[in-house]
Tab-separated table of C-alpha atoms and ligand atoms in Angstrom:
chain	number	residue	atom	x	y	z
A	239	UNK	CA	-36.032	-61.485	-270.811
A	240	UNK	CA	-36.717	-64.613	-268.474
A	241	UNK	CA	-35.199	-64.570	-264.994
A	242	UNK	CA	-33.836	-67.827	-264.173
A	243	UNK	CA	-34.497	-67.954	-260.157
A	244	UNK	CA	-32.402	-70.395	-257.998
A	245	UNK	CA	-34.327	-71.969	-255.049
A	246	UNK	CA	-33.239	-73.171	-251.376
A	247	UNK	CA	-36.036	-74.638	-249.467
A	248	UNK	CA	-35.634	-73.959	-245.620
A	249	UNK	CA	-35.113	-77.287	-243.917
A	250	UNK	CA	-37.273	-76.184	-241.073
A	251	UNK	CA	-40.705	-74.575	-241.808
A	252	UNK	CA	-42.033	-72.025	-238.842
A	253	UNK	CA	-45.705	-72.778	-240.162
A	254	UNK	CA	-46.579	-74.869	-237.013
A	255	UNK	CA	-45.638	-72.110	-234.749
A	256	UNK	CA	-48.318	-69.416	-235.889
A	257	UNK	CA	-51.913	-69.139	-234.712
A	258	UNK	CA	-53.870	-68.227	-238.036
A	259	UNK	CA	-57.087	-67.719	-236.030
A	260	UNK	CA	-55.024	-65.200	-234.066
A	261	UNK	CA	-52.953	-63.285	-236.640
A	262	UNK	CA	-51.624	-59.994	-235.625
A	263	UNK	CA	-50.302	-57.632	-238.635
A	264	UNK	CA	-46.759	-57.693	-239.912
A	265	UNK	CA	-45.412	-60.262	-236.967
A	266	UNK	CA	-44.881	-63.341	-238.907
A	267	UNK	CA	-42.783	-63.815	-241.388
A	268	UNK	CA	-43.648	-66.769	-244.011
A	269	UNK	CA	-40.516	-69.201	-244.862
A	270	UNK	CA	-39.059	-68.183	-247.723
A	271	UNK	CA	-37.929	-65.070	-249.148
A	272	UNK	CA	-37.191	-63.956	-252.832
A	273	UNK	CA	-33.668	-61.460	-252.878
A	274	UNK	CA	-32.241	-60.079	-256.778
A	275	UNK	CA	-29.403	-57.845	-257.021
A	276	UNK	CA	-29.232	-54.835	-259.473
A	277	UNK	CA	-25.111	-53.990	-260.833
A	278	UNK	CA	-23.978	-53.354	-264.036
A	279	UNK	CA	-27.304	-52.411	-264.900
A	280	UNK	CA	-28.872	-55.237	-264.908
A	281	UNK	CA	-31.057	-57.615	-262.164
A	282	UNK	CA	-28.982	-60.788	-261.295
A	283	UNK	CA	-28.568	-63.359	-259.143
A	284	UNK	CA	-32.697	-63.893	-258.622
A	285	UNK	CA	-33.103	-66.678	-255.766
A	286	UNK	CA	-35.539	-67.614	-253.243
A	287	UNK	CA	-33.627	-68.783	-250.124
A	288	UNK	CA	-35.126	-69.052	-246.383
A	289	UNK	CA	-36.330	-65.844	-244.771
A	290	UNK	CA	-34.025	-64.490	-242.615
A	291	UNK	CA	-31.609	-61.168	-241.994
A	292	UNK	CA	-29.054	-59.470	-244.470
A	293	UNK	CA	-25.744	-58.239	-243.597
A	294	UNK	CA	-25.232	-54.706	-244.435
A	295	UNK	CA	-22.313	-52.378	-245.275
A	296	UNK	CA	-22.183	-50.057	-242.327
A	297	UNK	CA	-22.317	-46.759	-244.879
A	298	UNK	CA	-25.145	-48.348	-246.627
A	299	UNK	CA	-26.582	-45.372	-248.399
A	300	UNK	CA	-30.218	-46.465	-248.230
A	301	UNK	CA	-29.646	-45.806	-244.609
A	302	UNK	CA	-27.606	-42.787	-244.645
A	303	UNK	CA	-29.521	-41.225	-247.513
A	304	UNK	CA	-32.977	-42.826	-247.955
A	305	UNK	CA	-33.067	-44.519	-251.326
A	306	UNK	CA	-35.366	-47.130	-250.633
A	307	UNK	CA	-39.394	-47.976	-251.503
A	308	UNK	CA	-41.719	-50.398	-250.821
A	309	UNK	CA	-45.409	-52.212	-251.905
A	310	UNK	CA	-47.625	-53.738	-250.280
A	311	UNK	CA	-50.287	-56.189	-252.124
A	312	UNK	CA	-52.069	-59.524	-250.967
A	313	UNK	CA	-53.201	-62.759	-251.535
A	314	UNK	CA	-56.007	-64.626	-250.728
A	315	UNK	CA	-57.213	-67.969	-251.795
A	316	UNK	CA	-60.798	-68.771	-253.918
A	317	UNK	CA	-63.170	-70.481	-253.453
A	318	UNK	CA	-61.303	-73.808	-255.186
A	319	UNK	CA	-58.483	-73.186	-253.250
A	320	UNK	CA	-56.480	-71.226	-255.689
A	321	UNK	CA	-53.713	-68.615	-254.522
A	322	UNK	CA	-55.146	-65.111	-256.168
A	323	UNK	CA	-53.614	-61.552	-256.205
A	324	UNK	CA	-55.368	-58.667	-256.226
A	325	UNK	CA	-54.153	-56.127	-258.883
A	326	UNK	CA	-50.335	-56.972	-258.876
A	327	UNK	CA	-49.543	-54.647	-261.977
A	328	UNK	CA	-50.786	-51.588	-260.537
A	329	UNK	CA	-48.740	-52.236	-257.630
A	330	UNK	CA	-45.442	-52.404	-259.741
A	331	UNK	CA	-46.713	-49.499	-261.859
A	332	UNK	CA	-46.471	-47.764	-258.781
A	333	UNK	CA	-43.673	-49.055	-257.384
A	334	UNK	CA	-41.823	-48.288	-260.674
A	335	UNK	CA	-43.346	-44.629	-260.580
A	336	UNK	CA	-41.072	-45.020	-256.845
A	337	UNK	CA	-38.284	-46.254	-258.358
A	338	UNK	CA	-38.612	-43.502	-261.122
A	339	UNK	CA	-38.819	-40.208	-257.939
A	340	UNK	CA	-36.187	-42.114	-255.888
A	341	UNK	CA	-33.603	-42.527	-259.056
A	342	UNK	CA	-33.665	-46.436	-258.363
A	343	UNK	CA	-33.903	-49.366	-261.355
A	344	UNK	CA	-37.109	-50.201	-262.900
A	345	UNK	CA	-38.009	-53.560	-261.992
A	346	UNK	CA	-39.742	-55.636	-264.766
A	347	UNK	CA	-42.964	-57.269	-265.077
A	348	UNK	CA	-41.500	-60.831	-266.133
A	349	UNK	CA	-39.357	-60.439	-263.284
A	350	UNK	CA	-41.728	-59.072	-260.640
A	351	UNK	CA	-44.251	-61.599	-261.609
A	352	UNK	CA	-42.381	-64.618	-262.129
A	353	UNK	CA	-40.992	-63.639	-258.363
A	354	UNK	CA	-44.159	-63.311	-256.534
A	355	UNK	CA	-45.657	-66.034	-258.549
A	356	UNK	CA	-42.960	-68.681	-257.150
A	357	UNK	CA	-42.263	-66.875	-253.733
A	358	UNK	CA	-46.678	-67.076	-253.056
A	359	UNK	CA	-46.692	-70.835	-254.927
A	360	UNK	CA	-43.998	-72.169	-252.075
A	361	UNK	CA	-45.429	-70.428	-249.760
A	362	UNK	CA	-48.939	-71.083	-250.606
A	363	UNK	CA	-49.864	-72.968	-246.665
A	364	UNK	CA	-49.137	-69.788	-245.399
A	365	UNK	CA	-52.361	-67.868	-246.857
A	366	UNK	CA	-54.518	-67.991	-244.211
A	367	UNK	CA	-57.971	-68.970	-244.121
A	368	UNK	CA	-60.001	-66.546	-241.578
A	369	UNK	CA	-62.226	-63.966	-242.235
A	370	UNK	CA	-60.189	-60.827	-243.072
A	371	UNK	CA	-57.189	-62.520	-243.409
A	372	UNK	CA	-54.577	-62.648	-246.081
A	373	UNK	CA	-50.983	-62.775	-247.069
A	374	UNK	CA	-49.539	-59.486	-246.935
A	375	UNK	CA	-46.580	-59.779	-249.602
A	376	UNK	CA	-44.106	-56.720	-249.490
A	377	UNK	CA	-41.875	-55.987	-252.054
A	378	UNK	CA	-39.193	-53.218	-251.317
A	379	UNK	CA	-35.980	-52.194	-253.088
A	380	UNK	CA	-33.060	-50.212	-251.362
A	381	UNK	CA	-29.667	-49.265	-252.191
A	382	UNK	CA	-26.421	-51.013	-251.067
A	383	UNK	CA	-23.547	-49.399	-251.961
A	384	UNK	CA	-21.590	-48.344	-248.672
A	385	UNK	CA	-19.727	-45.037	-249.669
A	386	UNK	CA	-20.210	-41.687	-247.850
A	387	UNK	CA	-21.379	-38.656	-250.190
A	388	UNK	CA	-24.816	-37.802	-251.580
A	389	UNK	CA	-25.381	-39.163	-255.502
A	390	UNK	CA	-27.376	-42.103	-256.603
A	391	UNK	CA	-26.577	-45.398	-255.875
A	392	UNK	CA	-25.582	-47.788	-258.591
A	393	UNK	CA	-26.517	-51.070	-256.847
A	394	UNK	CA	-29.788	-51.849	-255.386
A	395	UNK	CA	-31.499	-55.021	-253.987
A	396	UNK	CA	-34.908	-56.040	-254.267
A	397	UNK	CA	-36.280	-58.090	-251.974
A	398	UNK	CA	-40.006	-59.960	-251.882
A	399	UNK	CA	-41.131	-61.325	-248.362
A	400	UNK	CA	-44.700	-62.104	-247.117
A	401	UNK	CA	-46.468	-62.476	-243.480
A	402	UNK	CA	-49.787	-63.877	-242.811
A	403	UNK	CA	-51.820	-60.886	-241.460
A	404	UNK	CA	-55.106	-60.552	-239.494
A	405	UNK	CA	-57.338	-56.989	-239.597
A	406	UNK	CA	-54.693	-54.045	-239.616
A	407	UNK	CA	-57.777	-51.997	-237.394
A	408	UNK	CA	-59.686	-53.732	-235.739
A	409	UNK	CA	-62.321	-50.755	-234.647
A	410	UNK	CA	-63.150	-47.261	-236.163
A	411	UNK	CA	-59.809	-45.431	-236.320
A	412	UNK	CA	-59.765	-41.924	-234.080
A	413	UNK	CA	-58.039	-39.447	-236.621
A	414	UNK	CA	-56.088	-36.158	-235.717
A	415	UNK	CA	-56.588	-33.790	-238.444
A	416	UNK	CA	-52.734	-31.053	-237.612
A	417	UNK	CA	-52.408	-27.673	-238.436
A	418	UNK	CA	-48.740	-27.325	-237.622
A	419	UNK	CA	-47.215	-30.768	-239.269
A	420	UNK	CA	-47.030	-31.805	-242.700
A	421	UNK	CA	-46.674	-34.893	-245.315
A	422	UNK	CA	-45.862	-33.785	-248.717
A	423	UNK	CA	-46.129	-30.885	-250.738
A	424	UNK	CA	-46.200	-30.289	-254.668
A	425	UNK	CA	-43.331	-31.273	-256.328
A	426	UNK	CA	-41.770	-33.794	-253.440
A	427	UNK	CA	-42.178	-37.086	-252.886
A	428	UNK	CA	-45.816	-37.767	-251.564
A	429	UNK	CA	-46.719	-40.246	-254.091
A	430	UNK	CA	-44.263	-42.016	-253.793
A	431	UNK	CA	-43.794	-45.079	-251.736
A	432	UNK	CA	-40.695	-44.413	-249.825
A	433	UNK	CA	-39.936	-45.338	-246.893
A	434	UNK	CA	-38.839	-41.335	-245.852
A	435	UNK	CA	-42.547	-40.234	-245.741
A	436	UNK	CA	-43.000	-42.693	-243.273
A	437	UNK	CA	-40.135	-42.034	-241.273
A	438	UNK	CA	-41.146	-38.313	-241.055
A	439	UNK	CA	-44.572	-38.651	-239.541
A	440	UNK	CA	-43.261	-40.842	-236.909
A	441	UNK	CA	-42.729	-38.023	-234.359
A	442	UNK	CA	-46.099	-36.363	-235.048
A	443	UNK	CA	-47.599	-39.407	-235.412
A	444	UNK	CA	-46.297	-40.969	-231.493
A	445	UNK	CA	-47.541	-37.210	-230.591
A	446	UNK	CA	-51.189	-37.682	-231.155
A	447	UNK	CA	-51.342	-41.454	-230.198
A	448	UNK	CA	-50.292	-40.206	-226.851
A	449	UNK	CA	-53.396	-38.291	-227.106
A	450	UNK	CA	-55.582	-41.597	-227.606
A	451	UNK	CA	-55.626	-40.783	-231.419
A	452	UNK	CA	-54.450	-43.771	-234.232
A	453	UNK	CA	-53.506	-41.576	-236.804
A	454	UNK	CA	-52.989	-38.094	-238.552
A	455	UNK	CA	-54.905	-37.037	-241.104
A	456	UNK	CA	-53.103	-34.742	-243.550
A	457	UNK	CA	-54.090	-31.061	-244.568
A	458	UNK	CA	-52.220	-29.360	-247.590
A	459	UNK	CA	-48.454	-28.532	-246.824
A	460	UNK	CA	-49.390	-24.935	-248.146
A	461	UNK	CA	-52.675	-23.777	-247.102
A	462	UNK	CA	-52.448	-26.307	-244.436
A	463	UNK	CA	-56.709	-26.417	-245.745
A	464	UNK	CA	-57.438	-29.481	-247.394
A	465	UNK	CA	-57.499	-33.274	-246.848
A	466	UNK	CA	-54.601	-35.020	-248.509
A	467	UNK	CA	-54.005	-38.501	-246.337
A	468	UNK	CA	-53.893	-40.360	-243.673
A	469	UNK	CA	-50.622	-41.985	-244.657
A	470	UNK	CA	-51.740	-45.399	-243.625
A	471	UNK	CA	-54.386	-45.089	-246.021
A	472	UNK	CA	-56.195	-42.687	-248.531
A	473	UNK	CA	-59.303	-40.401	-247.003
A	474	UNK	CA	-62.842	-40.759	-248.590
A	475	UNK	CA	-65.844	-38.660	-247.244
A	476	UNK	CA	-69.107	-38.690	-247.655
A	477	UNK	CA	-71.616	-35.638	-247.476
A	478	UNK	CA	-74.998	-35.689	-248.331
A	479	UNK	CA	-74.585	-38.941	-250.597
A	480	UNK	CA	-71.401	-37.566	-252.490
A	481	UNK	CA	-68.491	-39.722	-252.099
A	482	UNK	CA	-65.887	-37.568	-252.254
A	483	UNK	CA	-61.981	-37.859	-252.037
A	484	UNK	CA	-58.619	-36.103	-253.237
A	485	UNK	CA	-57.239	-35.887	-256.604
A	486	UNK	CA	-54.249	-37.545	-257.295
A	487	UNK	CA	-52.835	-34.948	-259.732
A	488	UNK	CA	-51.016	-32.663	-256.941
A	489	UNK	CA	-48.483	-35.710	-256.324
A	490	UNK	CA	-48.705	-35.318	-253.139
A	491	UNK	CA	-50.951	-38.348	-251.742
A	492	UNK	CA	-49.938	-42.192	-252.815
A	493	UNK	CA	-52.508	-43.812	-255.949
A	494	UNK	CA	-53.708	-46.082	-253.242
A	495	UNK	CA	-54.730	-49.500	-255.516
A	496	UNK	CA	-57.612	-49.893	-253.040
A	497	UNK	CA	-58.464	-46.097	-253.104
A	498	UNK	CA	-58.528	-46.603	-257.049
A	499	UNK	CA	-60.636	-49.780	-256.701
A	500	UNK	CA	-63.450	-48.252	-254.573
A	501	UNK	CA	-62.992	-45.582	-257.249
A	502	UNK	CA	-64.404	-47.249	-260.068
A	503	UNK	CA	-66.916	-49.665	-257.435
A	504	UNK	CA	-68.510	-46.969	-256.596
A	505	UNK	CA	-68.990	-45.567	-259.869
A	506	UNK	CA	-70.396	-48.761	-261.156
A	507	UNK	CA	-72.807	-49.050	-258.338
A	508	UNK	CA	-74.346	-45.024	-259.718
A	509	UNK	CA	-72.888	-43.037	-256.695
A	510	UNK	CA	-71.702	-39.813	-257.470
A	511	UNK	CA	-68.132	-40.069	-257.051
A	512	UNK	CA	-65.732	-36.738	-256.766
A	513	UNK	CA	-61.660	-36.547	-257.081
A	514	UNK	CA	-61.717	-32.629	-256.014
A	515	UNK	CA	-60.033	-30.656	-253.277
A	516	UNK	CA	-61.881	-30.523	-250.192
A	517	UNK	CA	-60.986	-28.792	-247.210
A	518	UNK	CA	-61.087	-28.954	-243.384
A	519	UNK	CA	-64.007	-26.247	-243.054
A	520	UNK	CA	-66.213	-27.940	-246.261
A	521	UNK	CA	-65.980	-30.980	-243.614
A	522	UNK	CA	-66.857	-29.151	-240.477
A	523	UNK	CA	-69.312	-27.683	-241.827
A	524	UNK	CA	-71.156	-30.386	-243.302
A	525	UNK	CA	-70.822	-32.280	-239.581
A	526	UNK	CA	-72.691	-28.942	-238.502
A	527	UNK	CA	-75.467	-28.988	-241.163
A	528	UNK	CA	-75.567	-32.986	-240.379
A	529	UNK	CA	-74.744	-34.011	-243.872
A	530	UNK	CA	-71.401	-35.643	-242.923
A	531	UNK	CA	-72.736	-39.433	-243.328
A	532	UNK	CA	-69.170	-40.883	-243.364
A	533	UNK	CA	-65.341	-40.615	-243.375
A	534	UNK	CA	-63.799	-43.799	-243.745
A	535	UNK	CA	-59.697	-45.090	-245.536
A	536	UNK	CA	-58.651	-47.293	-247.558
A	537	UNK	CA	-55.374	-49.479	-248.316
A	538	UNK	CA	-53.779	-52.474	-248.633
A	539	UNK	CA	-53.080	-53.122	-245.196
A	540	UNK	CA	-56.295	-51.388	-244.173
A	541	UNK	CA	-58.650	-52.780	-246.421
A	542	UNK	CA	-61.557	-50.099	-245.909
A	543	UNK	CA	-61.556	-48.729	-242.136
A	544	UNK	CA	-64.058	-46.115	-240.974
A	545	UNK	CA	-62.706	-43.395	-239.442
A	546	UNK	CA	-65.266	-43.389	-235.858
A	547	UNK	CA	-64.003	-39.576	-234.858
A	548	UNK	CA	-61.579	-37.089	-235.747
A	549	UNK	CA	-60.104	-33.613	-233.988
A	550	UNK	CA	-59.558	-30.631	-235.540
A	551	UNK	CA	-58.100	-27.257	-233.308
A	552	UNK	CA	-59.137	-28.561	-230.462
A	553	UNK	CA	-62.839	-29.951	-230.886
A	554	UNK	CA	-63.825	-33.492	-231.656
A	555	UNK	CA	-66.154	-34.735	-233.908
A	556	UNK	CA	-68.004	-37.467	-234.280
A	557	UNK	CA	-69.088	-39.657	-236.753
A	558	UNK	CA	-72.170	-42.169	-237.281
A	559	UNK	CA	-72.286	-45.234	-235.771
A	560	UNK	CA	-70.763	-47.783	-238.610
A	561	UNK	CA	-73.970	-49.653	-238.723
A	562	UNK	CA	-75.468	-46.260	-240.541
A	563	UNK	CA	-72.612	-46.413	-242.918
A	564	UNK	CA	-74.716	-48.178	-245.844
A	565	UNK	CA	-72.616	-46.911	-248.812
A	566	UNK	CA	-69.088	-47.747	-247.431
A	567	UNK	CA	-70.032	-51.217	-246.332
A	568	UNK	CA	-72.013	-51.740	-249.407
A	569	UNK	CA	-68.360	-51.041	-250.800
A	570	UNK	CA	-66.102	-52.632	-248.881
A	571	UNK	CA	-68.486	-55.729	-249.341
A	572	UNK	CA	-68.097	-55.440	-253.240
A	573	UNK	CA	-64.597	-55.217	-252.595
A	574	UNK	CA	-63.527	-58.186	-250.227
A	575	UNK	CA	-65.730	-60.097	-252.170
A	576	UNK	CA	-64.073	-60.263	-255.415
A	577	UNK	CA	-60.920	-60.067	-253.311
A	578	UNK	CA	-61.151	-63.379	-252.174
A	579	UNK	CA	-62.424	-64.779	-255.271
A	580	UNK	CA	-66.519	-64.999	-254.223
A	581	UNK	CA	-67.733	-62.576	-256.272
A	582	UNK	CA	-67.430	-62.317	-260.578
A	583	UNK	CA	-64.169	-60.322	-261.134
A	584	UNK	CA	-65.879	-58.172	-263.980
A	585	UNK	CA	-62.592	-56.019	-264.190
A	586	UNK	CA	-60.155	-58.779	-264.285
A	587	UNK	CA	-58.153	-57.432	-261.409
A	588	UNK	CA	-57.261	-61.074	-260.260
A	589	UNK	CA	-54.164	-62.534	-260.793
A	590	UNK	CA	-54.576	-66.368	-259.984
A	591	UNK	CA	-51.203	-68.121	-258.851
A	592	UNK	CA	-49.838	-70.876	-261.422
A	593	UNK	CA	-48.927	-73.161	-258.618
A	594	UNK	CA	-48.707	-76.467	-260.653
A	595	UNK	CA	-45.874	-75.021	-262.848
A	596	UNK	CA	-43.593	-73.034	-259.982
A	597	UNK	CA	-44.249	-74.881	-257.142
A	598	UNK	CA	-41.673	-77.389	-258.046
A	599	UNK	CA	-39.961	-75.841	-260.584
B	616	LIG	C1	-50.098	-50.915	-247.110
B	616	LIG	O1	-51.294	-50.690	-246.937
B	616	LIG	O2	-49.704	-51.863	-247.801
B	616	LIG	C2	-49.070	-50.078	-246.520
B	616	LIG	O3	-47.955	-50.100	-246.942
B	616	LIG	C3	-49.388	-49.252	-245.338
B	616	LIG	C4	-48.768	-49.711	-244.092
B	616	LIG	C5	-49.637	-49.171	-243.026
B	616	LIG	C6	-48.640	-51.171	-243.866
């Protein structure tokens, strides 16, 4: 089916207010916006209008009752100039394995595509140039029926916007590693990208930032034992030249795209790469038998970040300096390079931007 989608061009563009050699993450918002509406079963009234706010039923049950997800991809431009996005369909696999947990419409491909590929070809001035800069483009769906009672919603909105972004860390990221909090367990919603599982670490999460940390990394919500996430990102370690990191088949940590693409880089580089359980103490003890060469996370948003220390029951530990870290910069070099278009994209994981044909269309 092709969706037809209406455009309003704003009539005054914020581009000249933003400093893209200075680009914080997630604080500006690029002009336009793409908004469809799900009734009657069906996706309707597709349209790219200015971005600005919504008005919202005050018993909005996304609100009261959480149905609501969200992506997170990016663009970059290539060498020639050319908008490209980085793996776009295993974003809305996952966000349709979201909409799937959170008993929300499908959203599809022609219409996801054919939405980013417009919203990113007016937009295209506001992909930034800098190093480790990009346009963050985040899809998210909620529901908006106002009525008061628990039972799935029958109309949704889905909604594309995209900000310029800088370096979401900007330094080795100080981890707490809890033994009395958890993120997910089997059989709830861990892999999935709603927006609950972040609302639910907030209070540990403000906890341990108070204590100078940036983030929690996740144990297991049963044996409270072995590394799950970080939440922000997915957790990678490496001992004694093993790359290790969790398996995805608990359901309880998101199919990060980037922890999937360092995945399969690292294989094809000939590192031995593990998807296994791996607990707290495996960890410690490797630090203690110096064979813990690196702990570093991966995401969207945080491209590859090394993790510079974490704290576990009251000791910290410390990792090498980042300059040692020759396997994960090896990777996140193979990575941002055929990111942004500068190296071969053997896997085709590109998705180059037809600007001639939406631009004006
Ligand atoms: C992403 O990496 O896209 C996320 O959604 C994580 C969030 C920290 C911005």
């Amino acid at each position: 089916m092709g969706y037809k989608i209406a455009v309003e061009k704003t009539k005054l563009s914020r581009l000249g207010e933003i400093d893209f050699n200075d680009l914080p993450f997630g604080k500006h918002f690029s002009d336009h916006m793409f908004i469809a509406d799900y009734s009657d079963g069906e996706w309707k009234d597709c349209r790219i209008v200015p971005f600005g706010e919504f008005s919202i039923h005050p018993a909005l049950s996304a609100l009261h009752y959480g149905q609501s997800i969200f992506e997170g991809m990016k663009a970059e431009k290539d060498p020639e100039g050319n908008p490209i996005i980085f793996r776009p369909l295993k974003n809305l696999n996952r966000l349709n394995i979201s909409t799937d947990r959170m008993a929300m419409p499908e959203i599809p491909e022609d219409l996801f595509m054919s939405a980013i590929d417009k919203l990113v070809s007016i937009d295209k001035n506001w992909i930034p140039d800098a190093p480790h800069s990009s346009l963050y483009i985040r899809p998210f769906m909620f529901a908006t029926e106002g009525f008061v009672g628990i039972k799935p919603a029958e109309h949704f909105r889905f909604v594309i916007f995209t900000c310029p972004v800088g370096a979401y860390y900007s330094k080795p990221v100080k981890v707490f590693i809890h033994d009395k909090y958890v993120r997910a367990f089997p059989g709830g919603v861990g892999y999935a990208k709603c927006a609950g599982n972040y609302g639910a670490v907030m209070m540990p999460t403000r906890e341990v930032q108070k204590m100078g940390y940036d983030q929690i990394l996740w144990l297991d919500g049963i044996h409270h034992r072995y590394l799950q996430e970080i939440g922000t990102m997915n957790i990678f370690v490496i001992i004694d030249g093993v790359i290790i990191t969790p398996a995805l088949d608990q359901g309880t940590i998101l199919d990060g795209v980037t922890r999937d693409s360092i995945v399969r880089l690292a294989e094809s580089e000939g590192y031995v790469l593990q998807e296994r359980d791996i607990s707290i103490e495996e960890v410690i003890n490797a630090y203690h038998e110096g064979k813990l060469q690196d702990m570093f996370g991966t995401g969207t948003a945080a491209v590859l970040s090394h993790i510079g220390e974490f704290h576990y029951k009251g000791e910290n530990y410390e990792l090498p300096p980042v300059e040692l870290r020759e396997i994960s910069k090896k990777l996140k070099h193979r990575l941002t390079s055929i990111k942004s278009g500068k190296a071969e994209d053997v896997y085709g994981w590109l998705h180059t931007v037809a600007v001639a044909v939406y631009a004006n269309s």
